[in-house]
Short mmCIF file of C-alpha atoms in Angstrom, two decimals:
data_model
loop_
_atom_site.label_atom_id
_atom_site.label_comp_id
_atom_site.label_asym_id
_atom_site.label_seq_id
_atom_site.Cartn_x
_atom_site.Cartn_y
_atom_site.Cartn_z
CA MET A 1 97.15 175.97 161.79
CA PRO A 2 98.64 176.76 165.21
CA VAL A 3 99.16 173.63 167.29
CA PHE A 4 96.31 172.94 169.68
CA PRO A 5 97.22 173.03 173.40
CA LYS A 6 98.19 169.63 174.73
CA PRO A 7 95.49 168.46 177.15
CA THR A 8 96.41 168.14 180.81
CA ILE A 9 93.52 165.73 181.38
CA PRO A 10 94.56 162.65 183.39
CA TYR A 11 92.86 160.23 181.00
CA ASP A 12 94.19 157.12 179.31
CA TYR A 13 92.22 154.78 177.10
CA ASP A 14 92.19 151.13 176.20
CA LEU A 15 93.05 150.87 172.50
CA ASP A 16 91.17 147.63 171.83
CA ARG A 17 88.02 148.99 173.43
CA GLU A 18 88.14 152.18 171.35
CA LEU A 19 88.80 150.25 168.14
CA ALA A 20 85.76 148.11 168.92
CA ALA A 21 83.70 151.25 169.58
CA LEU A 22 84.63 152.69 166.18
CA ARG A 23 83.68 149.48 164.40
CA ASP A 24 80.45 149.06 166.33
CA TYR A 25 79.29 152.67 166.03
CA PRO A 26 77.08 152.19 162.93
CA HIS A 27 75.22 149.44 164.78
CA GLN A 28 74.17 151.73 167.60
CA PRO A 29 70.56 153.01 167.71
CA ASP A 30 69.96 155.87 165.25
CA ARG A 31 73.47 155.54 163.80
CA GLY A 32 72.83 153.17 160.91
CA ASP A 33 73.50 155.85 158.31
CA ARG A 34 77.10 156.10 159.59
CA LYS A 35 77.94 152.71 158.11
CA ILE A 36 80.67 152.92 155.50
CA PRO A 37 79.69 150.71 152.53
CA ASP A 38 81.59 147.48 152.14
CA ARG A 39 84.71 147.55 150.01
CA THR A 40 84.05 145.59 146.83
CA THR A 41 85.44 145.40 143.31
CA ARG A 42 82.34 147.27 142.09
CA ARG A 43 82.88 150.46 144.10
CA VAL A 44 85.64 152.75 145.23
CA LEU A 45 85.55 154.47 148.60
CA LEU A 46 86.99 157.98 148.41
CA ALA A 47 87.55 160.16 151.48
CA THR A 48 89.05 163.43 152.62
CA TRP A 49 90.25 164.18 156.13
CA ASN A 50 91.92 167.19 157.70
CA ILE A 51 93.95 165.57 160.49
CA ALA A 52 94.90 168.54 162.62
CA ASN A 53 98.58 169.50 162.49
CA LEU A 54 99.72 166.04 161.42
CA GLY A 55 103.41 165.84 162.32
CA LEU A 56 103.29 168.67 164.86
CA GLN A 57 100.98 167.54 167.64
CA HIS A 58 102.59 164.85 169.76
CA ARG A 59 100.27 161.95 169.16
CA ARG A 60 101.01 158.58 170.70
CA ASP A 61 101.32 155.31 168.85
CA LYS A 62 97.82 154.23 169.87
CA ASP A 63 96.39 157.54 168.60
CA TYR A 64 97.86 156.84 165.18
CA ARG A 65 96.40 153.36 165.39
CA LEU A 66 92.90 154.79 165.86
CA LEU A 67 93.37 157.22 162.97
CA ALA A 68 94.74 154.45 160.74
CA GLU A 69 91.75 152.25 161.57
CA VAL A 70 89.39 154.79 160.01
CA LEU A 71 91.71 155.45 157.06
CA SER A 72 91.87 151.71 156.32
CA TRP A 73 88.15 151.69 155.53
CA PHE A 74 88.78 153.66 152.33
CA ASP A 75 90.52 152.98 149.03
CA LEU A 76 91.77 156.54 148.42
CA VAL A 77 92.08 159.38 150.94
CA ALA A 78 93.12 163.02 150.55
CA LEU A 79 94.78 164.37 153.69
CA GLU A 80 95.07 168.04 154.66
CA GLU A 81 97.28 169.70 157.28
CA VAL A 82 100.18 167.31 156.73
CA ASN A 83 103.13 169.20 158.14
CA ASN A 84 106.52 169.63 156.49
CA ASP A 85 107.65 167.25 159.26
CA LEU A 86 106.53 163.91 157.82
CA SER A 87 106.72 161.98 161.09
CA GLY A 88 102.93 161.97 161.53
CA LEU A 89 102.31 160.72 158.01
CA ARG A 90 104.95 158.03 158.44
CA ALA A 91 103.35 156.94 161.71
CA LEU A 92 100.01 156.51 159.95
CA GLN A 93 101.65 154.49 157.18
CA ALA A 94 103.22 152.19 159.76
CA HIS A 95 99.72 151.15 160.86
CA LEU A 96 98.29 150.65 157.38
CA PRO A 97 98.75 147.55 155.21
CA HIS A 98 101.89 147.64 153.05
CA ARG A 99 99.80 147.87 149.90
CA TYR A 100 98.91 151.48 150.79
CA ARG A 101 101.11 154.03 149.07
CA VAL A 102 101.40 157.77 149.59
CA LEU A 103 101.91 160.83 147.39
CA PHE A 104 102.57 164.27 148.84
CA ASN A 105 103.65 167.70 147.68
CA ASP A 106 105.98 170.42 148.93
CA PRO A 107 104.77 172.51 151.88
CA GLY A 108 102.88 175.76 151.33
CA GLY A 109 101.31 178.19 153.78
CA ASN A 110 101.70 177.19 157.44
CA ASP A 111 104.26 174.58 156.29
CA GLU A 112 101.35 172.37 155.22
CA ARG A 113 101.51 169.62 152.65
CA PHE A 114 98.73 167.64 151.01
CA ALA A 115 98.93 163.86 150.78
CA PHE A 116 97.03 161.07 149.06
CA LEU A 117 96.93 157.62 150.65
CA PHE A 118 95.69 154.85 148.37
CA ASP A 119 95.31 151.08 148.19
CA THR A 120 97.41 149.85 145.27
CA ASP A 121 95.28 146.72 144.98
CA LYS A 122 92.48 148.89 143.57
CA ILE A 123 94.01 152.27 142.71
CA SER A 124 96.73 153.12 140.20
CA VAL A 125 98.64 156.38 139.99
CA MET A 126 98.23 157.82 136.52
CA GLU A 127 100.33 160.34 134.61
CA GLU A 128 99.03 163.76 135.60
CA VAL A 129 100.32 165.04 138.96
CA GLY A 130 101.22 168.52 140.14
CA GLU A 131 99.83 171.60 141.86
CA LEU A 132 97.06 173.96 140.90
CA THR A 133 98.54 177.39 140.23
CA VAL A 134 97.33 180.48 138.41
CA PRO A 135 99.89 182.02 136.01
CA ALA A 136 100.72 185.63 136.82
CA VAL A 137 99.15 186.83 133.58
CA ASP A 138 95.83 185.23 134.59
CA LEU A 139 95.69 186.49 138.18
CA PRO A 140 93.54 189.53 137.24
CA SER A 141 90.97 187.13 135.74
CA VAL A 142 90.28 185.58 139.14
CA ARG A 143 87.95 188.33 140.27
CA LEU A 144 84.41 188.77 141.51
CA PRO A 145 82.42 192.00 141.21
CA GLU A 146 81.68 192.21 144.92
CA ILE A 147 85.35 191.85 145.98
CA PRO A 148 87.72 194.80 145.44
CA ALA A 149 90.81 192.87 146.54
CA ARG A 150 93.15 191.33 143.98
CA PHE A 151 93.74 187.59 143.82
CA VAL A 152 97.43 186.96 144.51
CA GLY A 153 97.46 183.16 144.35
CA PHE A 154 96.76 180.35 146.77
CA ASP A 155 98.17 180.34 150.27
CA ARG A 156 98.48 176.55 149.83
CA ASN A 157 98.54 175.43 146.20
CA PRO A 158 96.01 172.59 145.84
CA MET A 159 97.64 169.27 144.98
CA LEU A 160 96.60 167.51 141.79
CA ALA A 161 96.89 163.79 141.18
CA SER A 162 95.23 161.45 138.70
CA PHE A 163 94.22 157.93 139.68
CA GLY A 164 93.00 154.98 137.67
CA ILE A 165 90.14 152.79 138.87
CA LYS A 166 89.37 150.05 136.36
CA ASP A 167 88.67 151.95 133.11
CA THR A 168 88.05 155.30 134.81
CA VAL A 169 90.58 158.06 135.45
CA LEU A 170 89.85 160.66 138.14
CA LEU A 171 91.73 163.89 138.60
CA LEU A 172 91.62 164.94 142.25
CA ALA A 173 92.40 168.43 143.51
CA ALA A 174 93.11 168.38 147.26
CA VAL A 175 92.21 171.74 148.77
CA HIS A 176 92.74 173.65 152.01
CA LEU A 177 91.41 177.15 151.47
CA TYR A 178 92.70 180.19 153.31
CA PHE A 179 90.97 180.79 156.63
CA GLY A 180 92.51 183.11 159.17
CA LYS A 181 93.30 186.74 159.64
CA ASP A 182 95.51 188.45 157.08
CA ARG A 183 98.95 189.31 158.38
CA GLY A 184 100.12 191.20 155.32
CA ARG A 185 101.62 188.30 153.39
CA GLY A 186 100.74 188.52 149.72
CA LEU A 187 98.35 191.46 150.03
CA PRO A 188 98.86 195.12 149.17
CA ASN A 189 99.12 197.36 152.23
CA ASP A 190 95.63 198.83 151.81
CA GLU A 191 94.10 195.33 151.80
CA ARG A 192 95.72 194.05 154.98
CA ASP A 193 93.78 193.41 158.15
CA ALA A 194 93.58 196.78 159.87
CA THR A 195 92.74 195.21 163.22
CA SER A 196 96.25 194.13 164.17
CA THR A 197 96.52 192.02 167.31
CA SER A 198 99.27 190.19 169.12
CA PRO A 199 100.56 186.90 167.66
CA ARG A 200 99.15 185.04 170.68
CA ALA A 201 95.70 186.59 170.19
CA ARG A 202 95.75 185.87 166.46
CA ALA A 203 96.67 182.23 167.08
CA ALA A 204 93.89 181.90 169.66
CA ALA A 205 91.37 183.38 167.21
CA VAL A 206 92.36 180.86 164.54
CA ARG A 207 92.06 177.98 167.01
CA ARG A 208 88.58 179.19 167.96
CA LYS A 209 87.66 179.35 164.27
CA GLU A 210 86.54 182.94 164.65
CA PRO A 211 85.21 184.46 161.44
CA PRO A 212 88.03 186.32 159.69
CA PRO A 213 87.82 190.04 158.97
CA ALA A 214 86.70 191.18 155.55
CA ALA A 215 90.11 190.91 153.89
CA GLY A 216 90.58 187.33 155.11
CA MET A 217 87.13 186.23 153.99
CA ASP A 218 87.58 187.94 150.63
CA ARG A 219 90.76 185.99 150.08
CA ARG A 220 89.01 182.73 150.96
CA VAL A 221 86.17 183.48 148.55
CA LEU A 222 88.61 184.29 145.73
CA GLU A 223 90.47 181.03 146.36
CA ALA A 224 87.15 179.16 146.13
CA TYR A 225 86.40 180.89 142.84
CA ALA A 226 89.89 180.06 141.53
CA ILE A 227 89.15 176.38 142.22
CA ALA A 228 85.81 176.66 140.41
CA ARG A 229 87.41 178.45 137.45
CA TRP A 230 90.15 175.83 137.08
CA ALA A 231 87.74 172.92 137.43
CA ASP A 232 85.42 174.38 134.79
CA ALA A 233 88.29 174.87 132.34
CA GLN A 234 89.53 171.33 132.97
CA HIS A 235 86.04 169.89 132.59
CA ARG A 236 85.52 171.64 129.23
CA ASP A 237 89.00 171.13 127.75
CA LYS A 238 88.93 168.75 124.79
CA ASP A 239 92.66 168.16 125.32
CA ALA A 240 92.40 167.49 129.06
CA TYR A 241 94.02 164.33 130.35
CA THR A 242 90.66 163.57 131.98
CA THR A 243 87.51 165.61 132.49
CA ASN A 244 86.49 163.56 135.55
CA VAL A 245 87.38 166.20 138.14
CA VAL A 246 86.79 166.01 141.91
CA ALA A 247 87.79 168.94 144.13
CA LEU A 248 87.90 167.76 147.71
CA GLY A 249 89.25 168.80 151.07
CA ASP A 250 88.89 171.57 153.61
CA PHE A 251 87.15 174.48 151.87
CA ASN A 252 86.57 176.25 155.20
CA LEU A 253 82.97 176.46 154.03
CA PRO A 254 80.73 177.94 156.73
CA VAL A 255 77.38 176.79 155.28
CA ARG A 256 76.71 174.36 152.43
CA ALA A 257 73.88 176.41 150.92
CA PRO A 258 73.27 179.23 148.45
CA GLY A 259 73.87 182.62 150.02
CA ASP A 260 77.08 181.58 151.72
CA ARG A 261 79.85 183.51 149.97
CA VAL A 262 82.27 180.59 149.76
CA TYR A 263 79.54 178.24 148.54
CA ASP A 264 78.41 180.71 145.88
CA ALA A 265 81.97 181.25 144.60
CA LEU A 266 82.71 177.51 144.53
CA THR A 267 79.53 176.62 142.63
CA ARG A 268 79.57 179.67 140.33
CA ARG A 269 81.01 177.74 137.36
CA GLY A 270 78.97 174.54 137.62
CA LEU A 271 80.55 172.52 140.43
CA GLN A 272 78.01 170.89 142.71
CA LEU A 273 78.18 169.67 146.30
CA PRO A 274 76.19 166.42 146.45
CA GLU A 275 73.71 165.89 149.26
CA HIS A 276 74.83 163.84 152.24
CA SER A 277 73.31 160.52 153.18
CA THR A 278 74.29 160.88 156.84
CA HIS A 279 72.49 162.98 159.43
CA VAL A 280 75.52 164.76 160.88
CA GLY A 281 75.35 168.49 161.56
CA GLY A 282 78.85 169.47 160.45
CA SER A 283 82.27 168.19 159.47
CA ASN A 284 83.85 169.78 162.56
CA LEU A 285 83.79 168.70 166.20
CA ASN A 286 81.58 171.64 167.13
CA ASP A 287 79.03 170.31 164.63
CA ASP A 288 78.27 173.77 163.29
CA ALA A 289 80.20 174.20 160.02
CA HIS A 290 80.50 172.44 156.67
CA PHE A 291 84.22 172.97 156.16
CA ASP A 292 84.99 169.71 154.33
CA GLN A 293 83.43 168.97 150.96
CA MET A 294 83.70 167.08 147.67
CA ALA A 295 82.72 169.04 144.57
CA VAL A 296 81.86 167.43 141.22
CA PHE A 297 80.24 168.35 137.92
CA PRO A 298 77.00 166.84 136.62
CA GLY A 299 77.87 163.86 134.48
CA PRO A 300 79.67 160.54 134.90
CA VAL A 301 81.21 161.17 138.34
CA GLU A 302 78.02 162.53 139.89
CA ASP A 303 75.99 159.71 138.30
CA ALA A 304 78.33 157.13 139.87
CA ILE A 305 77.81 158.38 143.45
CA GLU A 306 76.08 155.80 145.60
CA GLN A 307 76.40 157.57 148.95
CA LEU A 308 78.24 160.48 150.51
CA GLY A 309 78.54 161.25 154.18
CA ILE A 310 80.47 162.27 157.27
CA PHE A 311 81.80 159.78 159.79
CA ASP A 312 81.51 161.41 163.21
CA PHE A 313 84.15 159.27 164.92
CA ASP A 314 83.84 161.50 167.98
CA GLY A 315 80.43 159.96 168.62
CA ALA A 316 82.11 156.61 169.19
CA VAL A 317 85.37 157.20 171.04
CA PHE A 318 86.24 158.18 174.62
CA ARG A 319 82.72 157.87 176.03
CA GLU A 320 84.04 157.88 179.59
CA LEU A 321 85.64 161.26 178.97
CA TRP A 322 82.38 162.65 177.58
CA GLY A 323 80.57 161.71 180.78
CA ARG A 324 77.09 163.20 180.95
CA GLY A 325 77.92 165.79 178.31
CA THR A 326 77.87 168.82 180.57
CA LYS A 327 79.44 171.97 179.15
CA ALA A 328 82.65 171.39 181.12
CA GLU A 329 82.81 167.73 180.12
CA ALA A 330 82.15 168.53 176.45
CA THR A 331 84.92 171.14 176.45
CA ARG A 332 87.32 168.67 178.07
CA PHE A 333 86.34 165.94 175.61
CA ARG A 334 86.82 168.13 172.53
CA SER A 335 90.19 169.42 173.69
CA TYR A 336 91.37 165.82 174.06
CA VAL A 337 89.94 164.62 170.74
CA LYS A 338 91.22 167.51 168.62
CA TYR A 339 94.75 167.15 169.98
CA TYR A 340 95.17 163.37 169.83
CA LEU A 341 92.85 162.71 166.85
CA SER A 342 91.46 165.76 164.98
CA ASP A 343 89.02 168.66 165.05
CA HIS A 344 87.65 167.59 161.65
CA ARG A 345 85.65 164.51 160.73
CA PRO A 346 86.33 162.48 157.57
CA LEU A 347 84.02 162.98 154.61
CA TRP A 348 83.57 159.96 152.35
CA MET A 349 82.04 159.11 148.99
CA ALA A 350 81.13 155.71 147.54
CA LEU A 351 81.41 155.55 143.74
CA ARG A 352 80.26 152.75 141.46
CA VAL A 353 83.02 151.59 139.12
#
């Protein structure tokens, strides 16, 4: 992702007050469903969070402290948009207890890595780790009848890691599907975006989350189907290290419902997106898209789900900056939040173990 513009707003906040606001948020009227279940030996709290341009945007120490506060509520977190520059990830680690470890992969498209943060008191790294790739010989098999374009591989190879929780082994695939306009990389000439614009205009369009042209959306849909195809094969493989698969992360999913092209491709081979227990409109600050998801198969993992929801941290922090919520104030608030914190909200799942 292009770096968001640094806000010029003359606003500073009191860290202790904002930490208290985050912790108190589920106790506010009509916010009880935001409560993250207590951490116990009988459940694991899994989360995914796209923290915008982590390592690129110049967050302050207290910003990392707020982010780390939310991360510390979970046992295992998949992070997206971790930059090749690991300074942001290291800053988060500095504010987490020493028992939290991290795994990350090499950078892919946009110099983005994936990372897993996990509490070693409850979570063990198991033997299977790597990246999800499609061998060249199988690329033609990743196809859908309504899409003429060829699948050429992932822009960012999903990161795979297996984790042990008591007697259960989960294989997680951290995902950040392709979003923006095609610029020719990895596509034949006749499948490139014909509506070429300036680099500045393209970057602005991505920041605004404008719908991509047909070629860009086709690529996103094919990546979603490639995830579904891999997960189905893993789930059915008698020789698999584990069949307990969870695909999680930023799927750039517009609408979590049948009829949405990304949703249909992702669920085509049996993956399901469990219903949320929180009443939050979207996983983005604009509250109008379902980008972030966790996908599972019917069976042991789905049966173990106690709750699943979105934590809209933006409902708790920086209330002075929000003001009365006028259009100008809301724009100012969001520009501040998405630069110093993120434009995505964390999605969490509580699993019985």
